[in-house]
Amino acid sequence: MTQNEGQRFRFSEAPVWDWQRAYYEQKGLHAWTENQVPQYITSNPMIATAYAEMIFGFLQDLASKGQTTETVTILELGAGVGRLAHQILLKLMALKDFAGLELPAFRYVMTDLVEDNVLGWREHPSMQSFINQGILDFARFDAIQDIELNLVVAGTVIRPGDLKQPLLLIANYFFDSIPQELIYVGEGEIYECDVLVQSPERSLRSEPAQLLENMTLSYEYRRAPEYSAENYPYQELIALYKEELEDSHILFPAIGLSCLERLNTLSDSGYVLITADKGDHRLDNWKFAEPPEFVLHGSFSLTANYHAIQYILDRQGAHTSFTTHHYKDLNVGCMLMVDEPLGYVNTRLAYHRFVERFGPDDFFSMKEWMDDQVERMELKQIIPFWRLGGYDAEFLIHSANRISSLLPDASDEEILDIQSGIHIMWSSYYAMELQGGVAFLAGQLLYGMYMYEDAKRFLELSLDADSRKQNSAVLYDLAVCCYELELEEETLSYTRKVLALEPEHEEAMDLLNSFECF
């Protein structure tokens, strides 16, 4: 196989960004539901709880300042499959109802570059109650150039200066996935790292994911004095890099910073940024950095330069927070680009309680370990951890077999807690392609606990969501549930369906005969 000679590009203008964009346009929401693009780590109930608490604290801070008449806009950048928005809104509304405080009204606006994703959210069944309450809207937004938001539901446009309350931004796996510059610091000088992109000839007509998988990258360096010019907007940061770094490749978020500046113009009162990514805010972690590693998952992601974002915002008057301890998989930050940021006490306290003290990255590390320990765990460990994670469906999927094996020796209290957990999980479940499987597991566990009414509901939900569950085992369980609930007609119906699939099914034949004897 021969390769083309490759072309030389400025890093932010390389075709890899076009391939990434084409991938998302081609896949739409399936990019996440097909388990290619990671979404669990930044959209599970634990991180949604942390974000909802910070947003609630922010609303409290505005209320304490008397700013309750204008609506607060919560803008999620690159909202992905929509699971995070759904979880945040559920938890935020629960906090609001529980507290009973007078707070400013809010609307949550989900954005994405891909129009089909925006339309997909608009029609998603899990979003309809929020749309009907007037607290959820959608807009297409291009982080590279857009300066306004066209709201799909409201049919209105948010233009610079329209917002009176500070804008609240959510950016998960955002800064690592939009175009960045790549510079090299060596011997006190700044170099632009141009990229040479080579692809096997026959792959040039391939799908975007194949192009990314088959590409070969190399770099060429050229002096870049423009970065050190007095009129360069980030010249002070570049001077710091020249002084402190050596033999270091730096992903520079010029487009990300520009995006924040454009979004800042929408409000007269600044913004708050809540963000999570695999990205470093400590300068030491950029020392002697190698060329960037492209992490491929259908599309690709890089490492976000949180140091640059934090440095620039700090010098513009923001109060920025990252954890004092080192992150492992997910770095969560909160940046208050508002007047008198230290006055937003509830927002800062929420970050301290739900990120600094124990946060989404800590939970994800524990969950990875717990996933490997499930078969050695007892219910007294499984149930509290499930509760800690917000009764997450993913943990139930992973632990269902172990829970089932422990049911014969479970206490009445543990049985009731499992039942309650299943209902809490389902009430906040974001309908995805796994919906039928989750309902089936819930139904099986409830059946094993002799909770036939609940089991019947979930097993029927699994049949509605996934026709592949139309097998004799599930149908027989439903027949038993109906028998125990004294639902004669439904018992007969399900029993006959079992025998139609498996005429020699002895238990079903006995059940049918028990009716024919009367």
PDB file of C-alpha atoms in Angstrom, residues 53-161:
ATOM      1  CA  GLU A  53     -25.515  21.908  42.875  1.00  0.00           C
ATOM      2  CA  MET A  54     -23.225  24.571  41.374  1.00  0.00           C
ATOM      3  CA  ILE A  55     -26.031  25.927  39.203  1.00  0.00           C
ATOM      4  CA  PHE A  56     -28.389  25.973  42.187  1.00  0.00           C
ATOM      5  CA  GLY A  57     -25.732  27.808  44.200  1.00  0.00           C
ATOM      6  CA  PHE A  58     -25.378  30.297  41.348  1.00  0.00           C
ATOM      7  CA  LEU A  59     -29.143  30.922  41.307  1.00  0.00           C
ATOM      8  CA  GLN A  60     -29.046  31.407  45.095  1.00  0.00           C
ATOM      9  CA  ASP A  61     -26.225  33.935  44.710  1.00  0.00           C
ATOM     10  CA  LEU A  62     -28.197  35.907  42.139  1.00  0.00           C
ATOM     11  CA  ALA A  63     -31.271  35.843  44.385  1.00  0.00           C
ATOM     12  CA  SER A  64     -29.219  37.142  47.315  1.00  0.00           C
ATOM     13  CA  LYS A  65     -28.193  40.078  45.121  1.00  0.00           C
ATOM     14  CA  GLY A  66     -31.830  40.798  44.304  1.00  0.00           C
ATOM     15  CA  GLN A  67     -31.413  39.672  40.691  1.00  0.00           C
ATOM     16  CA  THR A  68     -34.586  37.619  40.336  1.00  0.00           C
ATOM     17  CA  THR A  69     -36.577  39.365  37.614  1.00  0.00           C
ATOM     18  CA  GLU A  70     -34.520  38.330  34.590  1.00  0.00           C
ATOM     19  CA  THR A  71     -34.196  34.762  33.291  1.00  0.00           C
ATOM     20  CA  VAL A  72     -30.841  32.996  33.592  1.00  0.00           C
ATOM     21  CA  THR A  73     -29.608  31.209  30.471  1.00  0.00           C
ATOM     22  CA  ILE A  74     -27.689  27.964  31.030  1.00  0.00           C
ATOM     23  CA  LEU A  75     -25.867  27.155  27.797  1.00  0.00           C
ATOM     24  CA  GLU A  76     -24.362  23.703  27.225  1.00  0.00           C
ATOM     25  CA  LEU A  77     -21.728  23.639  24.498  1.00  0.00           C
ATOM     26  CA  GLY A  78     -21.516  20.409  22.504  1.00  0.00           C
ATOM     27  CA  ALA A  79     -24.332  18.718  24.417  1.00  0.00           C
ATOM     28  CA  GLY A  80     -23.667  15.309  22.857  1.00  0.00           C
ATOM     29  CA  VAL A  81     -26.348  12.684  23.228  1.00  0.00           C
ATOM     30  CA  GLY A  82     -28.298  14.867  25.689  1.00  0.00           C
ATOM     31  CA  ARG A  83     -27.961  12.670  28.749  1.00  0.00           C
ATOM     32  CA  LEU A  84     -26.142  15.263  30.869  1.00  0.00           C
ATOM     33  CA  ALA A  85     -28.718  17.985  30.224  1.00  0.00           C
ATOM     34  CA  HIS A  86     -31.531  15.621  31.151  1.00  0.00           C
ATOM     35  CA  GLN A  87     -29.838  14.582  34.403  1.00  0.00           C
ATOM     36  CA  ILE A  88     -28.943  18.163  35.368  1.00  0.00           C
ATOM     37  CA  LEU A  89     -32.491  19.409  34.819  1.00  0.00           C
ATOM     38  CA  LEU A  90     -33.987  16.575  36.876  1.00  0.00           C
ATOM     39  CA  LYS A  91     -31.661  17.268  39.779  1.00  0.00           C
ATOM     40  CA  LEU A  92     -31.900  21.047  39.509  1.00  0.00           C
ATOM     41  CA  MET A  93     -35.701  20.963  39.579  1.00  0.00           C
ATOM     42  CA  ALA A  94     -35.613  18.597  42.575  1.00  0.00           C
ATOM     43  CA  LEU A  95     -33.305  20.996  44.444  1.00  0.00           C
ATOM     44  CA  LYS A  96     -35.530  23.935  43.573  1.00  0.00           C
ATOM     45  CA  ASP A  97     -38.670  22.143  44.753  1.00  0.00           C
ATOM     46  CA  PHE A  98     -37.017  20.902  47.932  1.00  0.00           C
ATOM     47  CA  ALA A  99     -35.627  24.309  48.926  1.00  0.00           C
ATOM     48  CA  GLY A 100     -38.770  26.305  48.143  1.00  0.00           C
ATOM     49  CA  LEU A 101     -36.698  29.473  47.680  1.00  0.00           C
ATOM     50  CA  GLU A 102     -37.415  32.427  45.455  1.00  0.00           C
ATOM     51  CA  LEU A 103     -34.917  32.053  42.622  1.00  0.00           C
ATOM     52  CA  PRO A 104     -34.600  33.634  39.196  1.00  0.00           C
ATOM     53  CA  ALA A 105     -36.230  31.723  36.360  1.00  0.00           C
ATOM     54  CA  PHE A 106     -33.871  29.797  34.091  1.00  0.00           C
ATOM     55  CA  ARG A 107     -33.785  28.147  30.713  1.00  0.00           C
ATOM     56  CA  TYR A 108     -31.339  25.452  29.685  1.00  0.00           C
ATOM     57  CA  VAL A 109     -30.158  25.713  26.076  1.00  0.00           C
ATOM     58  CA  MET A 110     -28.485  22.672  24.498  1.00  0.00           C
ATOM     59  CA  THR A 111     -26.213  23.403  21.550  1.00  0.00           C
ATOM     60  CA  ASP A 112     -24.260  21.452  18.988  1.00  0.00           C
ATOM     61  CA  LEU A 113     -22.617  22.014  15.632  1.00  0.00           C
ATOM     62  CA  VAL A 114     -24.716  19.294  13.963  1.00  0.00           C
ATOM     63  CA  GLU A 115     -28.249  20.345  13.038  1.00  0.00           C
ATOM     64  CA  ASP A 116     -29.581  16.769  13.158  1.00  0.00           C
ATOM     65  CA  ASN A 117     -28.517  16.465  16.795  1.00  0.00           C
ATOM     66  CA  VAL A 118     -30.440  19.620  17.668  1.00  0.00           C
ATOM     67  CA  LEU A 119     -33.542  18.277  15.939  1.00  0.00           C
ATOM     68  CA  GLY A 120     -33.034  14.888  17.612  1.00  0.00           C
ATOM     69  CA  TRP A 121     -33.066  16.449  21.085  1.00  0.00           C
ATOM     70  CA  ARG A 122     -36.168  18.443  20.179  1.00  0.00           C
ATOM     71  CA  GLU A 123     -38.093  15.235  19.469  1.00  0.00           C
ATOM     72  CA  HIS A 124     -36.583  13.069  22.218  1.00  0.00           C
ATOM     73  CA  PRO A 125     -39.262  11.651  24.549  1.00  0.00           C
ATOM     74  CA  SER A 126     -37.200  12.340  27.690  1.00  0.00           C
ATOM     75  CA  MET A 127     -37.016  16.049  26.838  1.00  0.00           C
ATOM     76  CA  GLN A 128     -40.703  16.769  26.341  1.00  0.00           C
ATOM     77  CA  SER A 129     -41.656  17.545  29.953  1.00  0.00           C
ATOM     78  CA  PHE A 130     -38.864  20.125  30.202  1.00  0.00           C
ATOM     79  CA  ILE A 131     -39.856  21.684  26.893  1.00  0.00           C
ATOM     80  CA  ASN A 132     -43.473  21.885  28.069  1.00  0.00           C
ATOM     81  CA  GLN A 133     -42.361  23.597  31.290  1.00  0.00           C
ATOM     82  CA  GLY A 134     -40.547  26.220  29.237  1.00  0.00           C
ATOM     83  CA  ILE A 135     -37.144  25.497  30.784  1.00  0.00           C
ATOM     84  CA  LEU A 136     -35.437  23.762  27.837  1.00  0.00           C
ATOM     85  CA  ASP A 137     -34.511  25.021  24.400  1.00  0.00           C
ATOM     86  CA  PHE A 138     -32.036  24.153  21.657  1.00  0.00           C
ATOM     87  CA  ALA A 139     -29.767  25.928  19.208  1.00  0.00           C
ATOM     88  CA  ARG A 140     -27.153  25.088  16.617  1.00  0.00           C
ATOM     89  CA  PHE A 141     -23.861  26.739  17.529  1.00  0.00           C
ATOM     90  CA  ASP A 142     -20.525  26.740  15.734  1.00  0.00           C
ATOM     91  CA  ALA A 143     -17.772  27.403  18.257  1.00  0.00           C
ATOM     92  CA  ILE A 144     -15.453  28.711  15.558  1.00  0.00           C
ATOM     93  CA  GLN A 145     -17.533  31.637  14.369  1.00  0.00           C
ATOM     94  CA  ASP A 146     -21.066  32.070  15.714  1.00  0.00           C
ATOM     95  CA  ILE A 147     -21.976  35.200  17.671  1.00  0.00           C
ATOM     96  CA  GLU A 148     -25.689  34.573  18.343  1.00  0.00           C
ATOM     97  CA  LEU A 149     -28.093  31.800  19.277  1.00  0.00           C
ATOM     98  CA  ASN A 150     -31.231  30.938  17.326  1.00  0.00           C
ATOM     99  CA  LEU A 151     -33.536  29.192  19.800  1.00  0.00           C
ATOM    100  CA  VAL A 152     -35.541  26.373  18.224  1.00  0.00           C
ATOM    101  CA  VAL A 153     -38.481  26.199  20.629  1.00  0.00           C
ATOM    102  CA  ALA A 154     -38.892  29.873  21.462  1.00  0.00           C
ATOM    103  CA  GLY A 155     -38.234  30.948  17.877  1.00  0.00           C
ATOM    104  CA  THR A 156     -36.182  33.889  19.133  1.00  0.00           C
ATOM    105  CA  VAL A 157     -32.568  34.987  18.714  1.00  0.00           C
ATOM    106  CA  ILE A 158     -30.129  35.803  21.513  1.00  0.00           C
ATOM    107  CA  ARG A 159     -27.791  38.511  20.237  1.00  0.00           C
ATOM    108  CA  PRO A 160     -24.893  40.359  21.901  1.00  0.00           C
ATOM    109  CA  GLY A 161     -26.135  42.381  24.856  1.00  0.00           C
TER     110      GLY A 161
END
